[in-house]
GROMACS .gro file of C-alpha atoms in nm:
model
  104
    1MET     CA    1  -0.150  -8.630   4.548
    2LEU     CA    2  -0.074  -8.613   4.933
    3ALA     CA    3   0.248  -8.825   4.964
    4ASP     CA    4   0.559  -8.841   5.218
    5ALA     CA    5   0.893  -8.831   5.070
    6THR     CA    6   1.060  -8.947   5.354
    7LYS     CA    7   0.875  -9.280   5.282
    8GLY     CA    8   0.901  -9.310   4.906
    9LEU     CA    9   0.672  -9.118   4.678
   10PRO     CA   10   0.421  -9.288   4.413
   11PHE     CA   11   0.613  -9.195   4.106
   12ARG     CA   12   0.864  -9.379   3.889
   13ASP     CA   13   1.233  -9.305   3.827
   14SER     CA   14   1.325  -9.031   3.684
   15ALA     CA   15   0.938  -8.918   3.587
   16PHE     CA   16   1.002  -8.536   3.622
   17GLU     CA   17   1.199  -8.299   3.459
   18VAL     CA   18   1.186  -8.023   3.724
   19VAL     CA   19   1.117  -8.103   4.080
   20TYR     CA   20   1.030  -7.786   4.305
   21PRO     CA   21   0.993  -7.848   4.664
   22GLN     CA   22   0.939  -7.511   4.792
   23GLY     CA   23   0.986  -7.407   5.135
   24SER     CA   24   0.893  -7.781   5.258
   25LEU     CA   25   1.288  -7.963   5.352
   26MET     CA   26   1.306  -7.704   5.627
   27HIS     CA   27   1.043  -7.898   5.849
   28VAL     CA   28   1.194  -8.248   5.777
   29PRO     CA   29   1.428  -8.289   6.089
   30PRO     CA   30   1.752  -8.518   6.028
   31PRO     CA   31   1.848  -8.791   5.970
   32LEU     CA   32   1.504  -8.806   5.799
   33ASP     CA   33   1.629  -8.526   5.534
   34ARG     CA   34   1.848  -8.764   5.338
   35ALA     CA   35   1.543  -9.004   5.244
   36TYR     CA   36   1.387  -8.671   5.158
   37ARG     CA   37   1.631  -8.566   4.942
   38SER     CA   38   1.722  -8.908   4.773
   39GLU     CA   39   1.393  -8.957   4.700
   40LEU     CA   40   1.350  -8.619   4.521
   41ALA     CA   41   1.655  -8.707   4.328
   42ARG     CA   42   1.514  -9.054   4.216
   43VAL     CA   43   1.208  -8.886   4.076
   44ALA     CA   44   1.397  -8.573   3.916
   45ARG     CA   45   1.516  -8.635   3.564
   46ARG     CA   46   1.717  -8.286   3.545
   47TYR     CA   47   1.674  -8.044   3.805
   48ILE     CA   48   1.610  -8.012   4.148
   49ILE     CA   49   1.530  -7.629   4.298
   50HIS     CA   50   1.471  -7.582   4.624
   51THR     CA   51   1.346  -7.253   4.815
   52GLU     CA   52   1.409  -7.320   5.188
   53ASP     CA   53   1.502  -7.121   5.482
   54VAL     CA   54   1.829  -7.203   5.592
   55GLN     CA   55   1.817  -7.073   5.961
   56GLU     CA   56   1.743  -7.329   6.276
   57SER     CA   57   1.477  -7.242   6.500
   58ASP     CA   58   1.222  -7.461   6.679
   59SER     CA   59   0.995  -7.574   6.355
   60MET     CA   60   1.313  -7.538   6.086
   61PHE     CA   61   1.607  -7.717   6.030
   62ALA     CA   62   1.909  -7.627   5.814
   63HIS     CA   63   2.050  -7.854   5.600
   64ASP     CA   64   2.379  -7.938   5.354
   65ASN     CA   65   2.137  -7.963   5.039
   66GLU     CA   66   2.503  -7.915   4.831
   67ARG     CA   67   2.693  -8.227   5.006
   68HIS     CA   68   2.419  -8.486   4.965
   69TYR     CA   69   2.285  -8.418   4.621
   70ARG     CA   70   2.655  -8.422   4.515
   71ALA     CA   71   2.659  -8.753   4.645
   72LEU     CA   72   2.385  -8.824   4.482
   73GLY     CA   73   2.515  -8.737   4.126
   74HIS     CA   74   2.379  -8.363   4.116
   75ARG     CA   75   2.544  -8.062   4.116
   76LEU     CA   76   2.478  -7.690   4.248
   77VAL     CA   77   2.459  -7.471   3.964
   78GLU     CA   78   2.260  -7.162   4.121
   79ALA     CA   79   2.235  -7.049   4.474
   80ARG     CA   80   2.133  -6.697   4.565
   81PRO     CA   81   1.919  -6.541   4.835
   82TYR     CA   82   1.533  -6.594   4.775
   83ALA     CA   83   1.449  -6.260   4.595
   84PHE     CA   84   1.081  -6.259   4.798
   85ASN     CA   85   1.210  -6.296   5.131
   86LEU     CA   86   0.982  -6.131   5.431
   87PRO     CA   87   1.179  -5.913   5.668
   88GLY     CA   88   1.347  -6.183   5.892
   89GLN     CA   89   1.348  -6.459   5.661
   90THR     CA   90   1.659  -6.606   5.529
   91MET     CA   91   1.558  -6.838   5.288
   92LYS     CA   92   1.777  -6.925   4.971
   93PHE     CA   93   1.724  -7.040   4.635
   94GLU     CA   94   1.943  -7.359   4.486
   95VAL     CA   95   1.898  -7.514   4.191
   96PHE     CA   96   2.096  -7.895   4.101
   97GLN     CA   97   2.112  -8.052   3.818
   98LEU     CA   98   2.216  -8.393   3.708
   99ARG     CA   99   2.552  -8.413   3.631
  100LYS     CA  100   2.616  -8.470   3.253
  101GLY     CA  101   2.690  -8.814   3.116
  102ASP     CA  102   2.470  -8.902   3.424
  103GLU     CA  103   2.153  -8.885   3.224
  104GLY     CA  104   1.941  -9.121   3.095
   0.00000   0.00000   0.00000
């Protein structure tokens, strides 16, 4: 299915236990990144996992995922360098979990 998360995804709220947008948010410029993350949080029931490059360039944007997800009711439970970075890559692996007590 092809969809634009900055404009809304065609899924119901909490449709997926885990949402894993691997390597896509880094190509979404501000301020569209907030709509993107908000939509992922809407369709995620428990976890959102990001593997994103954290360097700024002409085609990549560094984002503060932790601050925005915290405001949306998620907490960072794991953050580390991505294990499969190629030379010159600075990808980071982050796992966000819906806060306990907020789960439906």
